[in-house]
Short mmCIF file of C-alpha atoms and ligand atoms in Angstrom, two decimals:
data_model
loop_
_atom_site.label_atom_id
_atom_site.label_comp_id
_atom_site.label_asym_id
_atom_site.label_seq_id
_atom_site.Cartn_x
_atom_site.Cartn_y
_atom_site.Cartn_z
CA UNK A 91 0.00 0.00 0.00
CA UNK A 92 1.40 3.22 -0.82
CA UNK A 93 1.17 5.92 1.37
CA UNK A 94 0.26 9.74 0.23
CA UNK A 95 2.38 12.24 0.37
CA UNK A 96 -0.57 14.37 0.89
CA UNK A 97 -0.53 17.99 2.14
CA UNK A 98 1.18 17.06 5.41
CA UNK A 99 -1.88 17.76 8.09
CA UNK A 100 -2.05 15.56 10.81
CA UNK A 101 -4.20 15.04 14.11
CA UNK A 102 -3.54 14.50 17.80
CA UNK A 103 -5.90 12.83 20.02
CA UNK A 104 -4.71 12.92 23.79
CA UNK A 105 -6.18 9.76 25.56
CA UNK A 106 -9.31 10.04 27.64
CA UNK A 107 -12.09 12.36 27.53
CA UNK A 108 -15.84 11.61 27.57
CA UNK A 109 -18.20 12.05 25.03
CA UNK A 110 -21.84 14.01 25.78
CA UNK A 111 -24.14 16.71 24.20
CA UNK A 112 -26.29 16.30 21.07
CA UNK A 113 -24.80 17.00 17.54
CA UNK A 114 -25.78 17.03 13.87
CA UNK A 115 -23.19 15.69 11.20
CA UNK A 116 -22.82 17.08 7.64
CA UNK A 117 -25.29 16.08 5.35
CA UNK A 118 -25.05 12.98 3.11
CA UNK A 119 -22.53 12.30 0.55
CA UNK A 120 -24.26 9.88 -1.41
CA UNK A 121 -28.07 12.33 -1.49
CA UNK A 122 -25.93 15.37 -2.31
CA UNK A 123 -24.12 14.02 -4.97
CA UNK A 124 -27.38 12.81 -6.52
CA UNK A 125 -29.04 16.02 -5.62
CA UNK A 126 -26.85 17.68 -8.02
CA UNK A 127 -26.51 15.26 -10.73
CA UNK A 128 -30.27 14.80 -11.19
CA UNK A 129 -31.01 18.60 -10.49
CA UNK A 130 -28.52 18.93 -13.71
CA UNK A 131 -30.42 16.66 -15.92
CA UNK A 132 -33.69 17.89 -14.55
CA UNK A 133 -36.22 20.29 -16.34
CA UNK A 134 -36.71 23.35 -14.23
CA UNK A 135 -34.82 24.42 -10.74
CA UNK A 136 -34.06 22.14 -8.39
CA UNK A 137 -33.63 23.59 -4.45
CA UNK A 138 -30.97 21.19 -2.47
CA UNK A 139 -30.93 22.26 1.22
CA UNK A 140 -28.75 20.15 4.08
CA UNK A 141 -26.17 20.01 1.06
CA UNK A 142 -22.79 18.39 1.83
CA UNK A 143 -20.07 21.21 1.14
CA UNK A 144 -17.62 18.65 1.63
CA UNK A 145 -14.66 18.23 -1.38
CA UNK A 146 -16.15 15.76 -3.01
CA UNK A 147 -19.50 17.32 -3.06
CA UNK A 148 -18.01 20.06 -4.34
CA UNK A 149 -15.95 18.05 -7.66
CA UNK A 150 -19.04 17.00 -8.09
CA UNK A 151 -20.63 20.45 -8.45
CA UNK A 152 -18.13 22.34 -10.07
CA UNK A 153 -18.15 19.43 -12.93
CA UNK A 154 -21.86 20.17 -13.34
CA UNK A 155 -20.92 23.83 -13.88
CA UNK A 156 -18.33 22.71 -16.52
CA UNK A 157 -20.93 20.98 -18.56
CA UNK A 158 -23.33 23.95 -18.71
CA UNK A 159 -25.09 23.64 -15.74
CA UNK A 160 -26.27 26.99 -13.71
CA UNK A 161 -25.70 26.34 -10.16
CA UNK A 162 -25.94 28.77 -7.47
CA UNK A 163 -25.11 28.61 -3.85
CA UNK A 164 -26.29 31.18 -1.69
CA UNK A 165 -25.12 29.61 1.86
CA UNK A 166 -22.60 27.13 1.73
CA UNK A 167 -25.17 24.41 2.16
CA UNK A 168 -28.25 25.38 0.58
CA UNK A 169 -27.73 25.09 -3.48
CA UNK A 170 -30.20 25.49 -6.49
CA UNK A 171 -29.65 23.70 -9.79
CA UNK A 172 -31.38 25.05 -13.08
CA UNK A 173 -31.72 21.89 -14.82
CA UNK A 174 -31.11 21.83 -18.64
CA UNK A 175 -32.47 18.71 -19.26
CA UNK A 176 -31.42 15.11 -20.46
CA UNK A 177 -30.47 16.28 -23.49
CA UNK A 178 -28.77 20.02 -22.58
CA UNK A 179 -25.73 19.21 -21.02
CA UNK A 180 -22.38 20.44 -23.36
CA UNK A 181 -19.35 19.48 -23.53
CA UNK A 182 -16.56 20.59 -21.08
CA UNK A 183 -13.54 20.79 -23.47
CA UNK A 184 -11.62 19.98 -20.53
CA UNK A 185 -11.08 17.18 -18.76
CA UNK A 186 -13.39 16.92 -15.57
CA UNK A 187 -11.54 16.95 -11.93
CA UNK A 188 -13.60 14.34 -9.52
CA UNK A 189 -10.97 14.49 -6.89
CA UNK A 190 -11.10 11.57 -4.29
CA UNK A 191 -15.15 10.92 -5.74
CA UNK A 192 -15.53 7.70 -6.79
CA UNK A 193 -19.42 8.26 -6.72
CA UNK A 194 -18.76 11.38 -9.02
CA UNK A 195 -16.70 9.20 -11.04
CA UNK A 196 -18.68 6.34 -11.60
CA UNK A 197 -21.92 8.07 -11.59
CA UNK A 198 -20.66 10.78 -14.38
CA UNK A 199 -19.79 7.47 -16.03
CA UNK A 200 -23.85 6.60 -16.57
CA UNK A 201 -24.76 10.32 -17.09
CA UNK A 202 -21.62 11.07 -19.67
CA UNK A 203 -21.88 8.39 -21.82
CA UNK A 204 -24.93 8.76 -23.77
CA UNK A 205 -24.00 12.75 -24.63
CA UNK A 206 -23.79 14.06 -27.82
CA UNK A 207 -19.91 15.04 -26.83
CA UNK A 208 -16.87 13.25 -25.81
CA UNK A 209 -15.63 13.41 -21.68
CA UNK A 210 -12.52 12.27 -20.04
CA UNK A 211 -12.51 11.97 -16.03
CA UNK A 212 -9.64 12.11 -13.84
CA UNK A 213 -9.15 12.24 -10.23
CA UNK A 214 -6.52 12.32 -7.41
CA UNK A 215 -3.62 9.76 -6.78
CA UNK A 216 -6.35 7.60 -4.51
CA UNK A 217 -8.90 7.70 -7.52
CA UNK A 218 -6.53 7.33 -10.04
CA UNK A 219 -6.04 3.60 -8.49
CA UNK A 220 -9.45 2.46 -8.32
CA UNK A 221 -11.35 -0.22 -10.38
CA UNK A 222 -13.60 1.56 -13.18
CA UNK A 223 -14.18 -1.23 -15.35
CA UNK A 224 -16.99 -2.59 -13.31
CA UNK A 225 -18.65 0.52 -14.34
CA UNK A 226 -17.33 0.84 -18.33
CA UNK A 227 -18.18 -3.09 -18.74
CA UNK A 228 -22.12 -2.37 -18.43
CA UNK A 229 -22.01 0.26 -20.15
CA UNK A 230 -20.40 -0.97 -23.13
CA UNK A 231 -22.98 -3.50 -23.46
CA UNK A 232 -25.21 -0.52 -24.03
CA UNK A 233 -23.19 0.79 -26.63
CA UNK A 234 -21.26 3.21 -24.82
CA UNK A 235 -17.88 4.10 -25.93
CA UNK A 236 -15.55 4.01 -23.08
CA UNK A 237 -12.04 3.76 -22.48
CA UNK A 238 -9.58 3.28 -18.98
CA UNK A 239 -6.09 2.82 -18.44
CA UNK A 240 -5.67 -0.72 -17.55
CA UNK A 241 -9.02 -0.65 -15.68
CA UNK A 242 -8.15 2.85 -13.91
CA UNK A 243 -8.92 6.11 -14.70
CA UNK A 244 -8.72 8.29 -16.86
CA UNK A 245 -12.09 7.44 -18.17
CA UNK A 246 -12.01 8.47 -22.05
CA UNK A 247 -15.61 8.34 -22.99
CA UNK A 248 -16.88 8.92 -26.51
CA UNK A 249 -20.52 10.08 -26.07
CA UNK A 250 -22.94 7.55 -27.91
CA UNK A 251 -26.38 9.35 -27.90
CA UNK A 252 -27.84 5.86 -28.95
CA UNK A 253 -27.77 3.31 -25.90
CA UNK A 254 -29.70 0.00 -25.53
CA UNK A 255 -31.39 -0.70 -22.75
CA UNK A 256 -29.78 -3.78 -20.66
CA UNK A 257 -30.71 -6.47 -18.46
CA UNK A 258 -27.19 -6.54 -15.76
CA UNK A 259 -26.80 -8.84 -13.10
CA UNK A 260 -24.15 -7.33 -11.00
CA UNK A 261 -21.25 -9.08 -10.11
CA UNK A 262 -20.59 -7.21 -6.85
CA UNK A 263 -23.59 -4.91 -4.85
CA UNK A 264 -22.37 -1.68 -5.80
CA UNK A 265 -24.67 1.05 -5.21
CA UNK A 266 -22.66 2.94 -7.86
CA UNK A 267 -22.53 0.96 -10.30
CA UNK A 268 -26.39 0.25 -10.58
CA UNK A 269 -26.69 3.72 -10.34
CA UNK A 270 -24.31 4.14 -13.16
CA UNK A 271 -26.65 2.06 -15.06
CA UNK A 272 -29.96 3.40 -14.01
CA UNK A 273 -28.52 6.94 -15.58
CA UNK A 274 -27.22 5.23 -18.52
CA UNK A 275 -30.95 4.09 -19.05
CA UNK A 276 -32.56 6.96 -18.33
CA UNK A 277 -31.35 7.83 -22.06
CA UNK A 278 -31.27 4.44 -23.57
CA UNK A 279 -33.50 2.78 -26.00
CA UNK A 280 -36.29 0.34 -23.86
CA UNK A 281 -35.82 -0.96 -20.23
CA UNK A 282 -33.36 -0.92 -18.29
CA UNK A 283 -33.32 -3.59 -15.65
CA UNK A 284 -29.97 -3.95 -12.74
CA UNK A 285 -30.58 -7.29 -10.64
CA UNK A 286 -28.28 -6.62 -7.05
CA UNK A 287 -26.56 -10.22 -5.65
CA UNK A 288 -27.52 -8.34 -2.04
CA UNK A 289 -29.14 -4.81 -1.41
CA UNK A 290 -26.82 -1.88 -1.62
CA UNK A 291 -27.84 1.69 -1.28
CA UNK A 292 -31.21 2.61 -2.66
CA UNK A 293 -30.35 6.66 -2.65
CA UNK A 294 -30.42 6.69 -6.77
CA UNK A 295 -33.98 4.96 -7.44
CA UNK A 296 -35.36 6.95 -4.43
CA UNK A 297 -34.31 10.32 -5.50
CA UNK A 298 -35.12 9.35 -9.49
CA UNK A 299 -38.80 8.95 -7.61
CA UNK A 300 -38.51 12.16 -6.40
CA UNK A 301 -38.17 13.85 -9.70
CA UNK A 302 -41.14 12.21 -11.22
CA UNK A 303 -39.63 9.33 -12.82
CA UNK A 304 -41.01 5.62 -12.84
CA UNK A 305 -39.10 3.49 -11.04
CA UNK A 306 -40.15 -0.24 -10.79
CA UNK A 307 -38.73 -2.40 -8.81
CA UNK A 308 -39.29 -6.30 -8.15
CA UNK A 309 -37.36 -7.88 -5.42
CA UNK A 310 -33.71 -7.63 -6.27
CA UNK A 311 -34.52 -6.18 -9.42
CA UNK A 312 -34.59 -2.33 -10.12
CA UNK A 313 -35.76 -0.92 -13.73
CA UNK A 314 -36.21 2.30 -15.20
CA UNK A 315 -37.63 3.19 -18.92
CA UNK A 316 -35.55 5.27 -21.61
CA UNK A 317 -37.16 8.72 -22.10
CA UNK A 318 -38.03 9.85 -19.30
CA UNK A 319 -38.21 13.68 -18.14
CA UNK A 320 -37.28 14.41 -14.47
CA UNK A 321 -38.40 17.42 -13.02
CA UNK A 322 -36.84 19.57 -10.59
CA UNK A 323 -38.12 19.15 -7.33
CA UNK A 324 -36.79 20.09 -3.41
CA UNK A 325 -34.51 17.91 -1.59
CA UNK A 326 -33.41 18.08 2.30
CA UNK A 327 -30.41 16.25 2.78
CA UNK A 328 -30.72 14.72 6.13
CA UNK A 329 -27.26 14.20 8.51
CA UNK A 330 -24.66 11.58 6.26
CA UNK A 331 -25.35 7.99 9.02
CA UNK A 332 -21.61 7.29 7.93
CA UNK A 333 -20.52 10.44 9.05
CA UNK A 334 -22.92 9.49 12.51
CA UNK A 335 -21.34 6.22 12.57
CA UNK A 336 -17.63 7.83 14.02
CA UNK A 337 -19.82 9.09 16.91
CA UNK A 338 -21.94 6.36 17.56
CA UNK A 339 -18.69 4.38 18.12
CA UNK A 340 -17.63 7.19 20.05
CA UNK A 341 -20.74 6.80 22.25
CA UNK A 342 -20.32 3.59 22.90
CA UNK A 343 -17.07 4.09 23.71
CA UNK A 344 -16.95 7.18 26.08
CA UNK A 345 -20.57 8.43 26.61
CA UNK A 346 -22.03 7.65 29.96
CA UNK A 347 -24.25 10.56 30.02
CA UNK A 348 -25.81 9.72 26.67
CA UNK A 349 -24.93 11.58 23.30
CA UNK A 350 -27.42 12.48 20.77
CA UNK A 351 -27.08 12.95 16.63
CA UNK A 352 -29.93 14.56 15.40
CA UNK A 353 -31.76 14.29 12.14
CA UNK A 354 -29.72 11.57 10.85
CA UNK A 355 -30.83 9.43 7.12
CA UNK A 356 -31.13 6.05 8.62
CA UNK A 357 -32.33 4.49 5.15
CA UNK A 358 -32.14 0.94 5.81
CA UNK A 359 -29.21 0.08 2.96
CA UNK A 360 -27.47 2.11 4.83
CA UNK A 361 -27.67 1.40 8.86
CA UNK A 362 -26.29 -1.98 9.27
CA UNK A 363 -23.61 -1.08 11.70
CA UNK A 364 -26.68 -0.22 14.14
CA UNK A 365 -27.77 -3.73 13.98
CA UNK A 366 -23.54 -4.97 14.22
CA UNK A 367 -22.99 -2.68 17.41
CA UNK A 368 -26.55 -4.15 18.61
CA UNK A 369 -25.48 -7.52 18.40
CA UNK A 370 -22.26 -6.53 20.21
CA UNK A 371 -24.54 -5.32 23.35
CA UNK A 372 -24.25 -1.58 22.58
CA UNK A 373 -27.22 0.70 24.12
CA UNK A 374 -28.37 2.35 21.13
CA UNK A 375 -31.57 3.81 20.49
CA UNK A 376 -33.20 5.46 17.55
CA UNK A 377 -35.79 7.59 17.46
CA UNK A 378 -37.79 8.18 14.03
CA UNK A 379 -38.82 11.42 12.91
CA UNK A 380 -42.20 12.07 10.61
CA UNK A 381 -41.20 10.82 6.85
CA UNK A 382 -42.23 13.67 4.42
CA UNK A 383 -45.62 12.04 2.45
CA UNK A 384 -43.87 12.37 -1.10
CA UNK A 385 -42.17 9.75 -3.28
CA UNK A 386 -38.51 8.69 -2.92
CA UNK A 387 -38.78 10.42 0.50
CA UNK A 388 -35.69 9.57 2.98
CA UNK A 389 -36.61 8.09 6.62
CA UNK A 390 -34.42 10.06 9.31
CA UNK A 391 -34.04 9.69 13.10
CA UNK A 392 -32.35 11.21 16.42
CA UNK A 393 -30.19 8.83 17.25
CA UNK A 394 -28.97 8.32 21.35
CA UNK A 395 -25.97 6.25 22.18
CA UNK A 396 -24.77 5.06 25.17
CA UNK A 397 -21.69 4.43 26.63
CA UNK A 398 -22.14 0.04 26.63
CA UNK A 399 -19.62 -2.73 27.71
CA UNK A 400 -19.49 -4.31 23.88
CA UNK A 401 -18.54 -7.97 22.93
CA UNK A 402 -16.89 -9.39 20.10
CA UNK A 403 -19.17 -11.22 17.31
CA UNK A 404 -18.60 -12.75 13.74
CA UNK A 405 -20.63 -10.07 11.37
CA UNK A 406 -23.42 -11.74 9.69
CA UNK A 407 -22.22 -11.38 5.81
CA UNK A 408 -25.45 -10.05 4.80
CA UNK A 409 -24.79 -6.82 7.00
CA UNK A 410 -21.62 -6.14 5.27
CA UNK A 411 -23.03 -4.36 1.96
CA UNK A 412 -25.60 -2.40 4.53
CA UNK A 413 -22.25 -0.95 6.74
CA UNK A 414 -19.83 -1.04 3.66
CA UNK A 415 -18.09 2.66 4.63
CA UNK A 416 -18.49 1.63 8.68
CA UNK A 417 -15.97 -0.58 8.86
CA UNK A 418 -13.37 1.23 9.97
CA UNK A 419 -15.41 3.00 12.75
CA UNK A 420 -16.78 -0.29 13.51
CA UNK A 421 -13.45 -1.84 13.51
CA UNK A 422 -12.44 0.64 16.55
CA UNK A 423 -15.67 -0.60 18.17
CA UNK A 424 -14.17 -4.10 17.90
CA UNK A 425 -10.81 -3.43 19.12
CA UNK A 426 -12.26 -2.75 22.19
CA UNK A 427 -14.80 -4.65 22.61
CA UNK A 428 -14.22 -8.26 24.61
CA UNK A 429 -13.48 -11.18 22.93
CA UNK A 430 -12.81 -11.75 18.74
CA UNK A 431 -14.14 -10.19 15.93
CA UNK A 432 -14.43 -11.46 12.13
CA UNK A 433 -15.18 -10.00 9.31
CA UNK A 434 -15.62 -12.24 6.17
CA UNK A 435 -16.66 -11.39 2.46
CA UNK A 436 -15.86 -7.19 2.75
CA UNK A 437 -13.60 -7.85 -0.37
CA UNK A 438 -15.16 -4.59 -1.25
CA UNK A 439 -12.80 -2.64 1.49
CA UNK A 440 -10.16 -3.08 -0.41
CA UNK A 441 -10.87 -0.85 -3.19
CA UNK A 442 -12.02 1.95 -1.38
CA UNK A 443 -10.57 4.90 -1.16
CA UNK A 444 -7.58 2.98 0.55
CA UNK A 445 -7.49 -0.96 1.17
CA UNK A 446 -8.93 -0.40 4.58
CA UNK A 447 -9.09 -4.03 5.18
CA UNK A 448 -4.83 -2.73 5.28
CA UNK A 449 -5.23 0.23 6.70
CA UNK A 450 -6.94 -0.65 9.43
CA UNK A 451 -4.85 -4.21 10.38
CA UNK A 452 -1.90 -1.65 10.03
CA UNK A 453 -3.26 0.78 12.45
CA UNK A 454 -4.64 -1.37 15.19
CA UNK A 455 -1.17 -3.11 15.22
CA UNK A 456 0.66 -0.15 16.01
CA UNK A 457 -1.89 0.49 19.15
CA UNK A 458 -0.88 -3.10 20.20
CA UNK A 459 -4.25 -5.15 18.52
CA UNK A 460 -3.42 -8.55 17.48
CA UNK A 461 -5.29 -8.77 13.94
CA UNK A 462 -4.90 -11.14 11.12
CA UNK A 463 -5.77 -9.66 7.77
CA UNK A 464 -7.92 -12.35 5.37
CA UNK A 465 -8.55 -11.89 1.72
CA UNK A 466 -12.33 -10.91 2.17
CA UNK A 467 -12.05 -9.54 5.66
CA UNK A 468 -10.31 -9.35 9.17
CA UNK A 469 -10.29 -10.93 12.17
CA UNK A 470 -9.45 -9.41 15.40
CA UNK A 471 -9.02 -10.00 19.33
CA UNK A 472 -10.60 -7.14 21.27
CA UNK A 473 -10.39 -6.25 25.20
CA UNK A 474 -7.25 -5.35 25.82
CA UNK A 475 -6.06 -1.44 26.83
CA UNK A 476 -5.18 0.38 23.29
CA UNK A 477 -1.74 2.09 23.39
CA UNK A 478 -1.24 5.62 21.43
CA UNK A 479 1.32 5.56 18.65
CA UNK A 480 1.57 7.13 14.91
CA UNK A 481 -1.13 5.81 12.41
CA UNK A 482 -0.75 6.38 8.51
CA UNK A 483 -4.56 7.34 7.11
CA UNK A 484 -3.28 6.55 3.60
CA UNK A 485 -4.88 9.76 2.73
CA UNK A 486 -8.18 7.73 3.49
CA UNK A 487 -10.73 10.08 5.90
CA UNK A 488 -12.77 7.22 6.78
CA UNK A 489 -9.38 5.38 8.49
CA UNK A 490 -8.43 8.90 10.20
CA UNK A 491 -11.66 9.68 11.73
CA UNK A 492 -11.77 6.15 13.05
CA UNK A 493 -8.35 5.93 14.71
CA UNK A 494 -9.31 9.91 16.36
CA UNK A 495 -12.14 8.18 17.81
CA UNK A 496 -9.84 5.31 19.42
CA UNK A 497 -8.00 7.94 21.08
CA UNK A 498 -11.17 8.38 23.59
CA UNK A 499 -9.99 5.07 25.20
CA UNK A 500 -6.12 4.79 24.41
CA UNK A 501 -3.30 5.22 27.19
CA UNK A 502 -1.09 7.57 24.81
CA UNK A 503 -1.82 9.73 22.63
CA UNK A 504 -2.53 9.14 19.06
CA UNK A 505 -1.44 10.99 16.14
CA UNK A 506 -2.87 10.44 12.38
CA UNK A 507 -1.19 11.22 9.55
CA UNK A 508 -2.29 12.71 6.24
CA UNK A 509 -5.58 13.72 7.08
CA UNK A 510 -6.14 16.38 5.02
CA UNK A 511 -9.11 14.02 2.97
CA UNK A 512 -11.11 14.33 5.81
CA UNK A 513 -13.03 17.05 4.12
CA UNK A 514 -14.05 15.36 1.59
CA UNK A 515 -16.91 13.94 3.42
CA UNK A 516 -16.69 15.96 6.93
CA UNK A 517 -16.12 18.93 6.62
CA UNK A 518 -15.36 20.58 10.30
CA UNK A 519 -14.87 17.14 11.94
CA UNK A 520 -12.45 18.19 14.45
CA UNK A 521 -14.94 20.98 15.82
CA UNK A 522 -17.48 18.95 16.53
CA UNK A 523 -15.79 15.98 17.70
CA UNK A 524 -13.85 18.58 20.10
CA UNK A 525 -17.31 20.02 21.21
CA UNK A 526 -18.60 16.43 21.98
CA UNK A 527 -15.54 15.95 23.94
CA UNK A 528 -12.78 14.28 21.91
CA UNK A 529 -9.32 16.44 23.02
CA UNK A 530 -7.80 16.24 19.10
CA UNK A 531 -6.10 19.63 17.72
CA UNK A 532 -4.96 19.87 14.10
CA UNK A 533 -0.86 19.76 13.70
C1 S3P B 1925 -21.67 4.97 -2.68
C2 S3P B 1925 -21.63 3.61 -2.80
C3 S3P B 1925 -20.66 2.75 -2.11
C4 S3P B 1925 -19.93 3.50 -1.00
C5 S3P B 1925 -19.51 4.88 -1.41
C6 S3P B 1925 -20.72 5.70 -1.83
C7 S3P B 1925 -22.70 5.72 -3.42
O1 S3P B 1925 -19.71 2.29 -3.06
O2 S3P B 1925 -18.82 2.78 -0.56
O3 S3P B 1925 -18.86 5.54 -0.35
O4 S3P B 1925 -22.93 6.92 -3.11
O5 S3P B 1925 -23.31 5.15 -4.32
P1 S3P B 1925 -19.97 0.97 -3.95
O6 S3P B 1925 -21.11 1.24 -4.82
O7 S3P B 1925 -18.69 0.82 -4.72
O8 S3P B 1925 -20.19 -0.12 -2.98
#
C-alpha cells in the first residue's frame, strides 16, 4: 500500500475524555451528490438544502458547472440547480476533476456516456487507483464508448447518444454501479433492468422517484424506462449515518451521560452497523422522525448512544453491503470490545478509497491489537487497553476519523497522519468531535 504524500496535516488525540451533548453531522454524501446530478439533468430548478459542502461534493458540483449547468449557492449548504435537461448538457472541453469521488466518477460514467460530446474523467492519486471497469463493462454493453487505463482512470468516454437498454446482473452490490446504469438508461433505448446479488444503497432509485420518474422495482430487481423527463423538485439532505457512525462508536465508547445525533438518514441500505454494534450489546436507540408524504422520500431519526460494555461477534455477511463505509469505525468498536471479531466477504474494502481491510490491520497493530488480515475480511481480538502511537490514514478520511475516535480510550496519545481528505466527506470534523468531547487539535 502506498502511502500519500498528501498535504502534510495531521491530528492528535490525547487519551481520555468523555463524550456528551447532542450534535448534527454534515449532510449525506451519497443524497448530495445525486441532488446535483439529477437537479442537472432535470427540467426546471431544483432547491438542495442540508447540502454536503464537503470536497467531493463540491468536484461533483463544479463538474456540473463545466458541462453547462447553472448552479448557485447562496449559503454554503443550501444550493439550487437550473436543470437543462437530459439532453442540454455540453461538452466541457476539458477534462473533468472528480478528486477523491468515486461516486462522481462512476456516476458521471452513466450520465456522460450517452452525450452528444466526448468526456474524459480524472481524479486524485487515490482515484486514479481504483477499479472503473466494473462501471465501463455495463455500459459498453449498451453501446457506450468508453475507455480506462488498464481498468483505472482516466475514463475516455466517446458520447454515444444511442444506448440499448440492458438487463445486468451485477457481479458485486455496488450502489454505484447500478446507479451508473440506471442513468445510462434513463437515455437508452427500452428498459433498463440492474438485478443486485444483495441490497446496496437505494439513494439513486429513491431520489429518481422524487423527480417524477417511474421506477419499478421487483425484489432484487430495479428498472427504469428510456425517455423519461425528471423534473426539478426540493430535496433536504438529512445528517450523512456514515458520518454518525464515528460518533456512535464514540458513544459507545466514552458516553455515559448519553450523546445524541440529530436528524440523521437512517435508510435501511445504509444502517447496518446499528444492527452490528446491537449484536455486540451496545445501548443504542433510535428515534424516528415524521417521513415527508412524497415519493422517494428519505426516513431520518435522532439517534442516542450510550456508553455500553461491547462484545466481540462474527458479522453476519449479509450486513456487510448495509455498513460497507463503517468498517473502519466499527473496527475501533471491535478493538475494544471483549473477545474476537471477524469480518468475512468485505472484499469490497479493499478498493475503497484505501485498502482499509490494510489500513486498518496496520493501524490497530501499532496500538498493540493482534489482527490477522484475510482476503475478504479481518479478524481481530478485542479487550485489551489500546496504546497511542503514529497511524498512517493513507490519505483515506474514513481510516483517520476512526483511529481519532480510538484515542477516547487509548493510554497515549494518538497521532494520524495525512488527514487532510477528511473534508471530503466531513467537513469541520475536528470541531465537533472537540465540542462532543474528543481532546484532538490539528498539527
Ligand atoms: C456509494 C456507494 C458505495 C460506497 C460509497 C458511496 C454511493 O460504493 O462505498 O462511499 O454513493 O453510491 P460501492 O457502490 O462501490 O459499494
Amino acid at each position: 500500500m502506498t502511502a500519500f504524500s498528501g498535504n502534510g496535516a495531521s491530528y492528535r488525540v490525547q487519551p481520555g475524555g468523555e463524550i456528551a451533548g447532542e450534535l448534527t453531522v454534515p449532510g449525506d454524501k451519497s443524497i448530495s451528490h445525486r441532488s446535483l446530478m439529477l437537479g442537472g439533468i432535470a427540467e426546471g430548478e431544483t432547491h438542495i438544502t442540508g447540502f454536503l459542502a464537503g470536497e467531493d461534493c463540491l468536484a461533483t458540483l463544479r463538474a456540473l458547472q463545466a458541462l453547462g449547468v447553472r448552479i448557485e449557492r447562496p449559503e454554503p449548504r443550501t444550493v439550487h440547480v437550473v436543470g437543462q435537461g437530459l439532453e442540454g448538457l455540453t461538452a466541457a472541453g476539458v477534462p473533468l476533476e472528480m478528486g477523491n469521488a468515486g461516486t462522481a466518477m462512476r456516476l458521471f460514467m452513466g450520465l456522460l456516456a450517452p452525450q452528444a460530446f466526448d468526456s474524459t474523467l480524472v481524479g486524485d492519486e487515490s482515484l486514479m487507483r481504483r477499479p472503473m471497469e466494473r462501471v465501463a463493462t455495463p455500459l459498453r454493453l449498451m453501446g457506450a464508448d468508453i475507455r480506462t487505463r488498464d481498468g483505472r482512470p482516466p475514463v475516455q468516454i466517446h458520447g454515444t447518444p444511442k444506448l440499448q437498454a440492458i438487463d445486468y446482473a451485477l457481479p458485486v452490490a455496488s450502489a454505484q454501479v447500478k446507479s451508473a446504469v440506471l442513468l445510462a438508461g434513463l437515455s437508452a433505448f427500452g428498459r433498463t433492468r440492474v438485478t443486485e446479488p444483495a441490497p446496496s444503497r437505494d439513494h439513486t432509485e429513491r431520489m429518481l422517484a422524487a423527480f417524477g420518474v417511474e421506477v419499478l422495482r421487483d425484489g432484487a430487481t430495479v428498472a427504469v424506462a428510456g425517455g423519461q423527463r425528471l423534473t426539478g423538485t426540493s430535496v433536504a439532505v438529512p445528517a450523512d449515518f456514515s458520518s454518525a457512525a464515528f460518533f456512535l462508536v464514540a458513544g459507545c465508547l466514552a458516553a455515559p451521560r448519553g450523546l445524541l445525533l440529530r436528524n440523521v438518514g437512517v435508510n435501511p441500505t445504509r444502517t447496518g452497523l446499528l444492527e452490528m454494534l446491537r449484536l455486540m450489546g451496545a445501548d443504542i436507540r433510535v428515534h424516528p422522525l415524521r417521513q415527508e408524504a412524497r415519493p422517494g422520500a428519505e426516513p431520518t431519526a435522532d439517534i442516542e448512544v450510550r456508553k455500553s460494555r461491547l462484545k466481540g461477534i462474527r458479522v453476519p455477511e449479509a450486513l456487510v453491503p448495509l455498513a460497507i463505509d463503517e468498517f473502519p469505525a466499527f473496527f475501533v468498536a471491535a478493538a475494544v470490545a471483549e473477545g474476537e471479531t471477524l469480518v468475512r466477504g468485505a472484499l469490497e474494502l479493499r478498493v475503497k478509497e484505501s485498502d482499509r481491510l490494510a489500513a486498518m490491520a496496520q493501524g490497530l497493530a501499532v496500538l498493540g491489537v493482534e489482527s490477522q488480515l484475510l482476503e475478504d475480511g479481518l479478524w481481530l481480538r478485542g479487550g485489551q487497553a489500546l496504546g497511542g502511537g503514529i497511524i498512517e490514514s493513507h490519505g483515506d478520511h474514513r481510516i483517520a476519523m476512526a483511529f481519532a475516535v480510538a484515542g477516547l480510550v487509548a493510554r497515549g496519545p494518538i497521532e494520524i497522519r495525512d488527514v487532510a481528505n477528511v473534508a471530503t466527506s466531513f467537513p469541520g470534523f475536528v470541531d465537533i468531535a472537540r465540542s462532543a468531547g474528543l481532546q484532538i487539535e490539528t498539527l
